[in-house]
Amino acid sequence: MDHLKIIRDIEMRNFKPIYFLMGEEPYFIDLISDKIENTVLDEASKAFGQTIVYGRDVNLDQVISLSKGFPMMGDLQVVMVKEAQDLKEFKRAKSSDDDEEESASEDTQKNDKSSLASFENYVANPSPTTILVFAMKGKKLDKRLKFYKNLEKVGVVFDSEKIKDYKMADWIRSYVQQVGFTIENSVAELLSEYLGNDLSKVVNEISKLAIILPKGTHINAQHVEDNIGISKDFNVWELQKSLGQKDVLKANRIIHYFENNPKAHPIQMTIPSLYSYFTKLAIYISLKDKSQAASAMGVNPYAINDYKAASTKYDARKVERIIGYLRQADRQSKGLEEGKYNIGDIYRELIFKTLH
């Protein structure tokens, strides 16, 4: 189920008795659990009707016991288990088709089985006056566990997946629209390149713009440079473009800026970005059917024209050598090569070898 649908249902007070939020992307898990925490009960009822525990501090039997209790005020209570990945029973849980863990003692195995059986019974007949929430970050439940199908039937099981790098610009555009703005395609790409797929970081930076700019503003590169500090002219995305176009003057201007602003543009982040760019360019050049290039390369279709243009400047052999230069520069930046190399020298040698 889409996270926005879950949130809409919560806002409409269409609650489920159990929410199991799990997966690699913590942003969506926090978004849903925060919505439950701030919506189900009013402030006066939270002191008596909302219990928040952490997986490392409780066991599953204690969670079940809390869930079976009755609300002290009102018709509902909320029991929320944060960091549920630390619940020992879930960490050790295996499906009935698996062998028991050798490292677990016989007593521990019996206790785990008993607790999981109790939870299975609770899932089959959850308390109508309790909203039980598990926030499991970075981990997922084994879908083969006995209670999993029932969990999907009676409650919400949400798998929070990381946004793929090549989909980040689209996600940024969509999120910007949700908060009442629009954004230039190139600026969405710039934010994606600069901030990566850390959604919390992306949302935080967009929130800065939302506070400063009037609703409905079409966000451009100048807004981003003035308020977030990402230069529209001097960033790794522009460096990639200048290398792809073999623009010697612009590429050297950018690396000079990077050399003088190492904290804002650490070489340890720049080199992996360039490595990713030229690796994708190598894939593009090798493809016979260019119509499927975006999916094969894992990039947004919006970016394909840049790779197409770059493929007219570089052949496969040259790109292969560039990837080798990038590996060498990476070693030099980490002090793994003999000799002393400062950042400026590494950049200049890398750019010269790439462009000539």
XYZ file of C-alpha atoms in Angstrom:
356
model
C 0.000 0.000 0.000
C 1.216 3.496 -0.868
C 2.346 5.552 2.127
C 0.096 8.448 1.097
C -2.957 6.158 1.103
C -2.058 4.974 4.618
C -1.706 8.582 5.786
C -5.030 9.595 4.193
C -6.779 6.716 5.953
C -5.262 7.779 9.280
C -6.369 11.378 8.726
C -9.893 10.111 8.019
C -9.650 8.043 11.233
C -9.984 4.840 9.278
C -7.618 2.988 11.601
C -6.299 -0.563 11.484
C -5.576 -2.528 14.683
C -1.965 -3.290 13.677
C 0.561 -1.360 11.593
C 3.783 -3.133 10.704
C 6.143 -0.623 9.103
C 9.399 -2.107 7.877
C 12.140 -1.719 5.301
C 15.221 0.176 4.207
C 13.847 3.727 3.949
C 13.346 5.244 7.423
C 11.685 8.423 6.118
C 8.373 6.757 5.200
C 8.345 4.709 8.418
C 8.804 7.882 10.481
C 6.188 9.717 8.415
C 3.485 7.109 9.080
C 4.360 6.451 12.722
C 4.490 10.203 13.441
C 1.066 10.610 11.822
C -0.378 7.901 14.073
C 1.364 9.330 17.129
C -0.041 12.821 16.468
C -3.496 11.949 15.120
C -5.168 9.076 16.977
C -5.334 10.675 20.440
C -5.687 14.278 21.523
C -3.089 15.816 23.824
C -5.143 15.209 26.966
C -5.507 11.484 26.207
C -1.884 10.806 25.217
C -0.567 10.780 28.807
C -2.770 7.820 29.694
C -3.528 6.221 26.335
C -0.287 6.318 24.329
C 2.603 4.005 25.182
C 5.906 4.198 23.288
C 8.526 1.521 23.873
C 11.744 0.529 22.123
C 12.585 -2.909 20.793
C 15.839 -3.166 22.733
C 14.008 -2.544 26.039
C 11.043 -4.939 25.791
C 10.142 -8.416 24.643
C 7.236 -9.506 22.480
C 5.216 -10.850 25.430
C 5.339 -7.412 27.071
C 4.151 -5.770 23.864
C 1.252 -8.212 23.616
C 0.348 -7.592 27.257
C 0.279 -3.824 26.671
C -1.862 -4.316 23.575
C -4.423 -6.417 25.427
C -4.946 -3.703 28.034
C -7.901 -1.328 27.952
C -7.771 2.433 27.373
C -7.839 4.476 30.557
C -9.431 7.395 28.723
C -11.500 7.375 25.543
C -12.166 4.502 23.184
C -8.640 3.837 21.877
C -5.089 3.393 23.051
C -1.875 3.449 20.997
C 1.001 1.057 21.630
C 4.031 1.935 19.520
C 7.209 -0.152 19.283
C 10.007 1.970 17.846
C 13.237 0.327 16.628
C 11.267 -2.921 16.384
C 14.204 -4.475 14.533
C 15.784 -4.841 17.986
C 13.019 -7.098 19.317
C 14.891 -10.333 20.036
C 12.037 -12.594 18.953
C 11.863 -10.977 15.518
C 15.655 -10.951 15.161
C 15.764 -14.706 15.762
C 12.462 -15.564 14.072
C 12.560 -18.060 11.247
C 9.855 -19.738 9.248
C 8.768 -23.257 10.094
C 10.737 -24.502 7.072
C 14.070 -23.369 8.522
C 16.312 -25.080 11.023
C 16.637 -23.527 14.474
C 19.622 -21.289 15.081
C 22.426 -23.279 16.573
C 23.548 -20.329 18.682
C 20.232 -20.073 20.547
C 19.846 -22.147 23.700
C 17.015 -24.655 23.988
C 15.241 -22.481 26.572
C 15.597 -19.419 24.356
C 14.138 -21.306 21.411
C 11.170 -22.432 23.487
C 10.565 -18.919 24.784
C 10.760 -17.464 21.281
C 8.325 -20.051 19.940
C 5.946 -19.358 22.803
C 6.125 -15.582 22.251
C 5.673 -15.873 18.491
C 2.722 -18.238 19.028
C 1.153 -15.675 21.390
C 1.694 -12.953 18.812
C 0.186 -15.188 16.129
C -2.901 -15.565 18.335
C -3.053 -11.816 18.920
C -2.834 -11.101 15.187
C -5.703 -13.526 14.606
C -7.841 -11.654 17.143
C -6.414 -8.162 17.798
C -7.873 -5.880 20.445
C -10.473 -3.545 18.886
C -9.477 -0.768 21.314
C -5.717 -0.850 20.569
C -3.714 0.470 17.653
C -0.441 -1.459 17.722
C 2.432 -0.035 15.681
C 5.782 -1.670 14.902
C 8.459 0.548 13.320
C 11.172 -1.806 12.022
C 13.924 0.137 10.274
C 16.483 -1.492 8.021
C 14.965 -4.956 8.364
C 11.970 -6.903 7.113
C 9.866 -9.683 8.522
C 10.225 -13.099 6.934
C 7.081 -13.409 4.809
C 7.045 -17.159 5.472
C 6.300 -16.703 9.163
C 2.937 -18.179 10.143
C 1.346 -14.923 11.232
C 2.421 -12.884 8.194
C -0.657 -13.549 6.013
C -3.028 -12.786 8.862
C -1.056 -9.637 9.584
C -1.698 -8.462 6.010
C -5.409 -9.270 6.323
C -6.187 -7.527 9.611
C -3.696 -4.674 9.537
C -1.289 -2.684 7.410
C 2.050 -4.161 6.357
C 4.134 -1.453 4.735
C 7.438 -2.211 3.018
C 9.400 1.053 2.948
C 11.769 0.824 -0.012
C 14.634 3.146 -0.870
C 14.008 5.409 -3.847
C 16.312 4.401 -6.694
C 18.919 7.012 -7.588
C 17.538 7.427 -11.090
C 14.033 8.064 -9.696
C 15.088 10.680 -7.147
C 14.570 13.695 -9.424
C 11.013 12.523 -10.162
C 10.393 12.019 -6.436
C 11.690 15.524 -5.701
C 9.384 17.025 -8.342
C 6.419 15.122 -6.888
C 7.222 16.114 -3.304
C 7.710 19.772 -4.253
C 4.234 19.747 -5.819
C 2.765 18.174 -2.666
C 4.017 21.091 -0.581
C 2.670 23.704 -2.977
C 5.534 24.547 -5.341
C 6.926 23.596 -8.736
C 10.577 23.115 -9.674
C 12.690 23.237 -12.826
C 13.662 19.791 -14.101
C 17.355 20.686 -14.102
C 17.119 21.892 -10.493
C 15.444 18.663 -9.394
C 18.323 16.807 -11.048
C 20.823 19.084 -9.297
C 19.276 18.388 -5.870
C 19.217 14.681 -6.657
C 22.898 14.655 -7.610
C 23.971 16.786 -4.661
C 21.822 15.272 -1.877
C 21.572 11.647 -3.063
C 18.620 9.471 -2.028
C 18.592 10.408 1.662
C 14.938 11.479 1.772
C 15.131 13.081 5.203
C 17.978 15.289 3.982
C 16.125 16.163 0.770
C 12.900 17.019 2.641
C 14.844 19.137 5.131
C 16.408 21.232 2.358
C 13.106 21.653 0.510
C 11.501 22.695 3.804
C 14.003 25.566 4.003
C 12.751 26.800 0.644
C 9.113 26.305 1.666
C 9.625 28.579 4.669
C 11.324 31.353 2.702
C 9.524 31.324 -0.663
C 5.851 32.237 -1.284
C 3.515 29.332 -2.050
C 3.322 28.532 -5.740
C 6.891 29.667 -6.477
C 8.585 27.930 -9.395
C 11.869 26.929 -7.762
C 14.908 27.686 -9.903
C 18.677 27.320 -9.577
C 19.084 30.778 -8.044
C 16.644 29.912 -5.232
C 18.665 26.797 -4.469
C 21.998 28.594 -4.545
C 20.791 31.472 -2.350
C 18.980 29.397 0.266
C 20.556 25.935 0.286
C 24.077 26.814 -0.791
C 24.313 24.533 -3.813
C 25.934 26.559 -6.572
C 24.149 26.377 -9.898
C 27.482 26.726 -11.696
C 29.968 24.927 -9.446
C 28.720 21.456 -8.524
C 29.488 17.871 -9.434
C 26.570 17.710 -11.885
C 27.950 20.682 -13.840
C 31.404 19.085 -13.721
C 29.974 15.909 -15.268
C 28.275 17.939 -17.994
C 31.422 19.908 -18.753
C 33.460 16.700 -19.019
C 30.763 15.120 -21.189
C 30.959 18.150 -23.500
C 34.767 18.293 -23.268
C 34.521 21.898 -22.107
C 38.090 22.331 -20.841
C 37.680 25.862 -19.512
C 34.497 25.165 -17.524
C 35.793 21.870 -16.094
C 38.953 23.568 -14.826
C 36.971 26.455 -13.331
C 34.837 23.977 -11.407
C 37.737 21.938 -10.036
C 39.466 25.176 -9.012
C 36.312 26.068 -7.054
C 36.220 22.552 -5.534
C 39.884 22.838 -4.528
C 39.166 26.080 -2.676
C 35.953 24.772 -1.070
C 36.918 21.252 0.068
C 34.353 21.074 2.880
C 31.440 21.837 0.562
C 32.814 19.599 -2.202
C 34.979 16.842 -0.691
C 36.949 14.937 -3.293
C 35.845 11.676 -1.651
C 32.300 12.475 -2.849
C 33.222 13.966 -6.215
C 35.209 10.984 -7.503
C 32.447 8.386 -6.867
C 29.970 10.669 -8.686
C 32.288 10.913 -11.695
C 32.916 7.167 -11.541
C 29.155 6.558 -11.635
C 28.783 8.974 -14.557
C 31.468 7.374 -16.740
C 30.342 3.854 -15.845
C 26.868 4.753 -17.099
C 28.378 6.363 -20.184
C 30.213 3.088 -20.864
C 26.894 1.226 -20.654
C 25.255 3.714 -23.035
C 28.038 3.362 -25.590
C 27.831 -0.445 -25.423
C 24.069 -0.600 -25.994
C 22.918 -1.571 -29.464
C 19.306 -0.658 -28.704
C 19.450 2.849 -27.279
C 15.660 2.980 -26.777
C 16.072 1.049 -23.500
C 19.067 3.075 -22.335
C 17.420 4.746 -19.319
C 16.404 1.483 -17.654
C 19.652 -0.274 -18.574
C 21.729 2.553 -17.116
C 19.500 3.223 -14.129
C 19.062 6.926 -14.947
C 16.135 9.261 -15.456
C 15.110 9.503 -19.146
C 15.566 13.263 -18.783
C 19.344 12.717 -18.550
C 19.756 10.508 -21.622
C 20.433 13.386 -24.007
C 23.522 14.338 -21.981
C 24.887 10.800 -22.280
C 24.013 10.723 -25.973
C 25.988 13.928 -26.540
C 28.929 12.644 -24.461
C 29.041 9.417 -26.502
C 30.007 11.484 -29.543
C 33.065 12.819 -27.651
C 34.312 9.559 -26.133
C 34.702 6.025 -27.412
C 34.553 2.850 -25.309
C 38.330 2.532 -24.938
C 38.734 6.099 -23.724
C 35.922 5.673 -21.170
C 37.563 2.501 -19.912
C 40.829 4.401 -19.401
C 38.979 7.232 -17.618
C 37.463 4.751 -15.186
C 41.018 3.598 -14.474
C 42.120 7.213 -13.900
C 39.252 7.671 -11.435
C 40.290 4.575 -9.496
C 43.837 5.900 -9.294
C 42.615 9.328 -8.140
C 40.473 7.678 -5.496
C 43.509 5.805 -4.146
C 45.577 8.993 -4.184
C 42.894 10.930 -2.291
C 42.902 8.236 0.412
C 46.685 8.138 0.727
C 46.925 4.629 -0.722
C 49.411 5.534 -3.467
C 53.098 6.269 -2.947
C 53.945 9.940 -2.818
C 52.144 12.984 -1.482
C 49.201 14.325 -3.421
C 47.227 17.444 -2.641
C 43.622 17.803 -3.779
C 44.401 20.339 -6.503
C 47.064 18.121 -8.083
C 44.754 15.084 -8.049
C 41.953 17.063 -9.697
C 44.153 18.657 -12.339
C 45.816 15.407 -13.361
C 42.459 13.627 -13.471
C 40.775 16.316 -15.576
C 43.730 16.604 -17.964
C 43.850 12.839 -18.573
C 40.068 12.741 -19.018
C 39.885 15.548 -21.536
C 42.996 14.734 -23.604
